[in-house]
Amino acid sequence: MRIEFLSHPGCPNAAAARDVLSECLNALGIRAPVTDRVGDFPSPSILINSIDAMRPGALPAGRSCRLDLPTRAMVLAAPQQAAAVEH
């Protein structure tokens, strides 16, 4: 499983989203490494096997500040959604 945390410098929501990601990975027992990428992305974004946990049908594009955080439910569901796409 490939897990990426995307943000841009100075994103005010990055730390809180990172905490949600860590909590969910621990709850699911997932020990995969998280790749942190800083650049021109919708920030914060959590990708599981290249699928955005907040918008599973869309690819992140362009720098923007997301006003909402990924919810615990979104992040917990993301590995299952990614697995369904792979099969």
Short mmCIF file of N, CA and C in Angstrom, two decimals:
data_model
loop_
_atom_site.label_atom_id
_atom_site.label_comp_id
_atom_site.label_asym_id
_atom_site.label_seq_id
_atom_site.Cartn_x
_atom_site.Cartn_y
_atom_site.Cartn_z
N MET A 1 0.84 -1.17 0.00
CA MET A 1 0.00 0.00 0.00
C MET A 1 0.89 1.24 0.00
N ARG A 2 0.56 2.18 -0.88
CA ARG A 2 1.33 3.42 -0.98
C ARG A 2 0.49 4.56 -0.38
N ILE A 3 1.04 5.21 0.62
CA ILE A 3 0.34 6.29 1.32
C ILE A 3 1.15 7.56 1.15
N GLU A 4 0.47 8.62 0.67
CA GLU A 4 1.14 9.90 0.48
C GLU A 4 0.36 11.00 1.21
N PHE A 5 1.10 11.89 1.82
CA PHE A 5 0.52 13.07 2.47
C PHE A 5 1.03 14.28 1.71
N LEU A 6 0.11 14.98 1.04
CA LEU A 6 0.47 16.13 0.21
C LEU A 6 0.08 17.42 0.91
N SER A 7 0.98 18.38 0.86
CA SER A 7 0.67 19.69 1.43
C SER A 7 1.50 20.75 0.72
N HIS A 8 1.16 22.00 0.99
CA HIS A 8 2.01 23.08 0.50
C HIS A 8 2.52 23.83 1.72
N PRO A 9 3.65 24.52 1.58
CA PRO A 9 4.24 25.22 2.72
C PRO A 9 3.25 26.19 3.36
N GLY A 10 3.18 26.15 4.67
CA GLY A 10 2.33 27.08 5.40
C GLY A 10 0.87 26.69 5.48
N CYS A 11 0.52 25.50 5.04
CA CYS A 11 -0.88 25.07 5.10
C CYS A 11 -1.33 25.01 6.57
N PRO A 12 -2.37 25.76 6.94
CA PRO A 12 -2.80 25.77 8.34
C PRO A 12 -3.49 24.49 8.79
N ASN A 13 -3.91 23.64 7.85
CA ASN A 13 -4.62 22.41 8.21
C ASN A 13 -3.77 21.16 8.12
N ALA A 14 -2.53 21.30 7.70
CA ALA A 14 -1.68 20.12 7.48
C ALA A 14 -1.46 19.31 8.75
N ALA A 15 -1.14 19.95 9.84
CA ALA A 15 -0.83 19.22 11.08
C ALA A 15 -2.04 18.43 11.57
N ALA A 16 -3.22 19.04 11.53
CA ALA A 16 -4.43 18.34 11.99
C ALA A 16 -4.76 17.16 11.08
N ALA A 17 -4.59 17.34 9.77
CA ALA A 17 -4.86 16.24 8.84
C ALA A 17 -3.86 15.11 9.03
N ARG A 18 -2.62 15.47 9.29
CA ARG A 18 -1.58 14.45 9.53
C ARG A 18 -1.93 13.65 10.78
N ASP A 19 -2.46 14.31 11.81
CA ASP A 19 -2.88 13.62 13.03
C ASP A 19 -4.01 12.63 12.74
N VAL A 20 -4.99 13.05 11.93
CA VAL A 20 -6.10 12.16 11.56
C VAL A 20 -5.55 10.94 10.82
N LEU A 21 -4.63 11.17 9.90
CA LEU A 21 -4.03 10.06 9.15
C LEU A 21 -3.33 9.09 10.08
N SER A 22 -2.52 9.60 10.99
CA SER A 22 -1.79 8.72 11.93
C SER A 22 -2.75 7.92 12.80
N GLU A 23 -3.78 8.58 13.32
CA GLU A 23 -4.77 7.89 14.16
C GLU A 23 -5.46 6.76 13.39
N CYS A 24 -5.83 7.04 12.14
CA CYS A 24 -6.53 6.04 11.34
C CYS A 24 -5.63 4.87 10.96
N LEU A 25 -4.40 5.15 10.60
CA LEU A 25 -3.47 4.07 10.27
C LEU A 25 -3.26 3.17 11.48
N ASN A 26 -3.12 3.77 12.66
CA ASN A 26 -2.98 2.98 13.88
C ASN A 26 -4.23 2.15 14.14
N ALA A 27 -5.41 2.75 13.97
CA ALA A 27 -6.67 2.04 14.21
C ALA A 27 -6.83 0.86 13.26
N LEU A 28 -6.34 1.00 12.03
CA LEU A 28 -6.45 -0.07 11.03
C LEU A 28 -5.29 -1.07 11.11
N GLY A 29 -4.29 -0.76 11.93
CA GLY A 29 -3.13 -1.64 12.04
C GLY A 29 -2.24 -1.60 10.81
N ILE A 30 -2.28 -0.50 10.08
CA ILE A 30 -1.46 -0.36 8.87
C ILE A 30 -0.12 0.24 9.26
N ARG A 31 0.94 -0.45 8.88
CA ARG A 31 2.29 -0.01 9.23
C ARG A 31 3.08 0.47 8.02
N ALA A 32 2.41 0.75 6.93
CA ALA A 32 3.09 1.21 5.71
C ALA A 32 3.67 2.60 5.94
N PRO A 33 4.81 2.89 5.32
CA PRO A 33 5.38 4.23 5.46
C PRO A 33 4.52 5.27 4.74
N VAL A 34 4.56 6.48 5.25
CA VAL A 34 3.85 7.60 4.64
C VAL A 34 4.88 8.49 3.97
N THR A 35 4.69 8.74 2.68
CA THR A 35 5.57 9.64 1.94
C THR A 35 5.00 11.05 2.04
N ASP A 36 5.78 11.97 2.58
CA ASP A 36 5.37 13.37 2.66
C ASP A 36 5.86 14.09 1.42
N ARG A 37 4.93 14.78 0.75
CA ARG A 37 5.29 15.56 -0.44
C ARG A 37 4.81 16.99 -0.23
N VAL A 38 5.72 17.92 -0.39
CA VAL A 38 5.39 19.34 -0.24
C VAL A 38 5.51 19.98 -1.61
N GLY A 39 4.46 20.68 -2.04
CA GLY A 39 4.49 21.31 -3.35
C GLY A 39 3.17 21.96 -3.67
N ASP A 40 2.86 22.03 -4.94
CA ASP A 40 1.64 22.68 -5.41
C ASP A 40 0.50 21.68 -5.54
N PHE A 41 -0.13 21.40 -4.41
CA PHE A 41 -1.22 20.43 -4.33
C PHE A 41 -2.39 21.06 -3.59
N PRO A 42 -3.60 20.51 -3.75
CA PRO A 42 -4.65 20.86 -2.81
C PRO A 42 -4.17 20.37 -1.44
N SER A 43 -4.15 21.25 -0.47
CA SER A 43 -3.50 20.92 0.79
C SER A 43 -4.48 21.10 1.95
N PRO A 44 -4.53 20.11 2.82
CA PRO A 44 -3.81 18.84 2.78
C PRO A 44 -4.58 17.80 1.97
N SER A 45 -3.84 16.86 1.41
CA SER A 45 -4.42 15.73 0.69
C SER A 45 -3.79 14.44 1.20
N ILE A 46 -4.60 13.41 1.32
CA ILE A 46 -4.12 12.09 1.69
C ILE A 46 -4.45 11.16 0.54
N LEU A 47 -3.42 10.55 -0.02
CA LEU A 47 -3.61 9.62 -1.13
C LEU A 47 -3.28 8.21 -0.67
N ILE A 48 -4.15 7.27 -0.98
CA ILE A 48 -3.91 5.86 -0.73
C ILE A 48 -3.87 5.20 -2.11
N ASN A 49 -2.72 4.68 -2.48
CA ASN A 49 -2.53 4.12 -3.83
C ASN A 49 -3.02 5.10 -4.90
N SER A 50 -2.65 6.35 -4.75
CA SER A 50 -2.96 7.45 -5.67
C SER A 50 -4.42 7.89 -5.68
N ILE A 51 -5.23 7.39 -4.76
CA ILE A 51 -6.64 7.78 -4.66
C ILE A 51 -6.81 8.76 -3.50
N ASP A 52 -7.38 9.92 -3.80
CA ASP A 52 -7.58 10.97 -2.81
C ASP A 52 -8.65 10.52 -1.81
N ALA A 53 -8.32 10.50 -0.54
CA ALA A 53 -9.26 10.07 0.50
C ALA A 53 -10.48 10.98 0.59
N MET A 54 -10.32 12.26 0.23
CA MET A 54 -11.43 13.20 0.32
C MET A 54 -12.29 13.23 -0.94
N ARG A 55 -11.68 12.94 -2.07
CA ARG A 55 -12.40 12.95 -3.35
C ARG A 55 -11.93 11.76 -4.16
N PRO A 56 -12.43 10.56 -3.85
CA PRO A 56 -11.92 9.34 -4.49
C PRO A 56 -11.96 9.32 -6.01
N GLY A 57 -12.85 10.05 -6.63
CA GLY A 57 -12.94 10.02 -8.09
C GLY A 57 -12.10 11.05 -8.80
N ALA A 58 -11.36 11.86 -8.06
CA ALA A 58 -10.61 12.95 -8.68
C ALA A 58 -9.14 12.88 -8.30
N LEU A 59 -8.31 13.37 -9.19
CA LEU A 59 -6.88 13.48 -8.90
C LEU A 59 -6.59 14.89 -8.39
N PRO A 60 -5.75 15.01 -7.36
CA PRO A 60 -5.42 16.34 -6.88
C PRO A 60 -4.64 17.12 -7.94
N ALA A 61 -5.02 18.37 -8.14
CA ALA A 61 -4.33 19.19 -9.13
C ALA A 61 -4.31 20.64 -8.68
N GLY A 62 -3.15 21.24 -8.75
CA GLY A 62 -3.01 22.65 -8.46
C GLY A 62 -3.00 22.99 -6.99
N ARG A 63 -2.27 24.04 -6.69
CA ARG A 63 -2.15 24.48 -5.30
C ARG A 63 -3.43 25.16 -4.85
N SER A 64 -3.95 24.70 -3.75
CA SER A 64 -5.11 25.32 -3.13
C SER A 64 -5.14 24.91 -1.67
N CYS A 65 -5.84 25.68 -0.89
CA CYS A 65 -5.97 25.37 0.54
C CYS A 65 -7.37 24.81 0.76
N ARG A 66 -7.42 23.57 1.14
CA ARG A 66 -8.71 22.95 1.45
C ARG A 66 -9.21 23.52 2.77
N LEU A 67 -10.46 23.92 2.77
CA LEU A 67 -11.04 24.52 3.97
C LEU A 67 -11.52 23.47 4.96
N ASP A 68 -11.75 22.26 4.46
CA ASP A 68 -12.18 21.18 5.34
C ASP A 68 -11.05 20.17 5.49
N LEU A 69 -11.11 19.43 6.55
CA LEU A 69 -10.12 18.39 6.81
C LEU A 69 -10.67 17.04 6.39
N PRO A 70 -9.78 16.11 6.03
CA PRO A 70 -10.27 14.75 5.81
C PRO A 70 -10.82 14.23 7.14
N THR A 71 -12.01 13.66 7.09
CA THR A 71 -12.59 13.13 8.32
C THR A 71 -12.01 11.75 8.61
N ARG A 72 -12.20 11.35 9.83
CA ARG A 72 -11.75 10.01 10.23
C ARG A 72 -12.44 8.95 9.36
N ALA A 73 -13.73 9.13 9.10
CA ALA A 73 -14.47 8.17 8.27
C ALA A 73 -13.90 8.09 6.86
N MET A 74 -13.54 9.23 6.28
CA MET A 74 -12.96 9.24 4.93
C MET A 74 -11.64 8.48 4.89
N VAL A 75 -10.79 8.74 5.88
CA VAL A 75 -9.47 8.11 5.89
C VAL A 75 -9.58 6.62 6.20
N LEU A 76 -10.50 6.25 7.08
CA LEU A 76 -10.68 4.83 7.38
C LEU A 76 -11.21 4.06 6.17
N ALA A 77 -12.03 4.71 5.34
CA ALA A 77 -12.59 4.05 4.16
C ALA A 77 -11.62 4.01 2.99
N ALA A 78 -10.65 4.89 2.96
CA ALA A 78 -9.75 5.01 1.80
C ALA A 78 -9.01 3.73 1.43
N PRO A 79 -8.44 2.96 2.38
CA PRO A 79 -7.76 1.73 1.97
C PRO A 79 -8.70 0.73 1.30
N GLN A 80 -9.94 0.64 1.76
CA GLN A 80 -10.91 -0.27 1.13
C GLN A 80 -11.25 0.21 -0.27
N GLN A 81 -11.41 1.51 -0.45
CA GLN A 81 -11.71 2.05 -1.77
C GLN A 81 -10.55 1.80 -2.73
N ALA A 82 -9.33 1.98 -2.24
CA ALA A 82 -8.15 1.75 -3.08
C ALA A 82 -8.04 0.28 -3.47
N ALA A 83 -8.34 -0.61 -2.53
CA ALA A 83 -8.28 -2.05 -2.83
C ALA A 83 -9.33 -2.43 -3.85
N ALA A 84 -10.52 -1.83 -3.78
CA ALA A 84 -11.59 -2.14 -4.72
C ALA A 84 -11.22 -1.71 -6.13
N VAL A 85 -10.51 -0.61 -6.27
CA VAL A 85 -10.10 -0.11 -7.58
C VAL A 85 -9.05 -1.02 -8.19
N GLU A 86 -8.19 -1.60 -7.36
CA GLU A 86 -7.11 -2.45 -7.86
C GLU A 86 -7.61 -3.79 -8.35
N HIS A 87 -8.78 -4.23 -7.91
CA HIS A 87 -9.28 -5.57 -8.28
C HIS A 87 -10.32 -5.51 -9.33
#
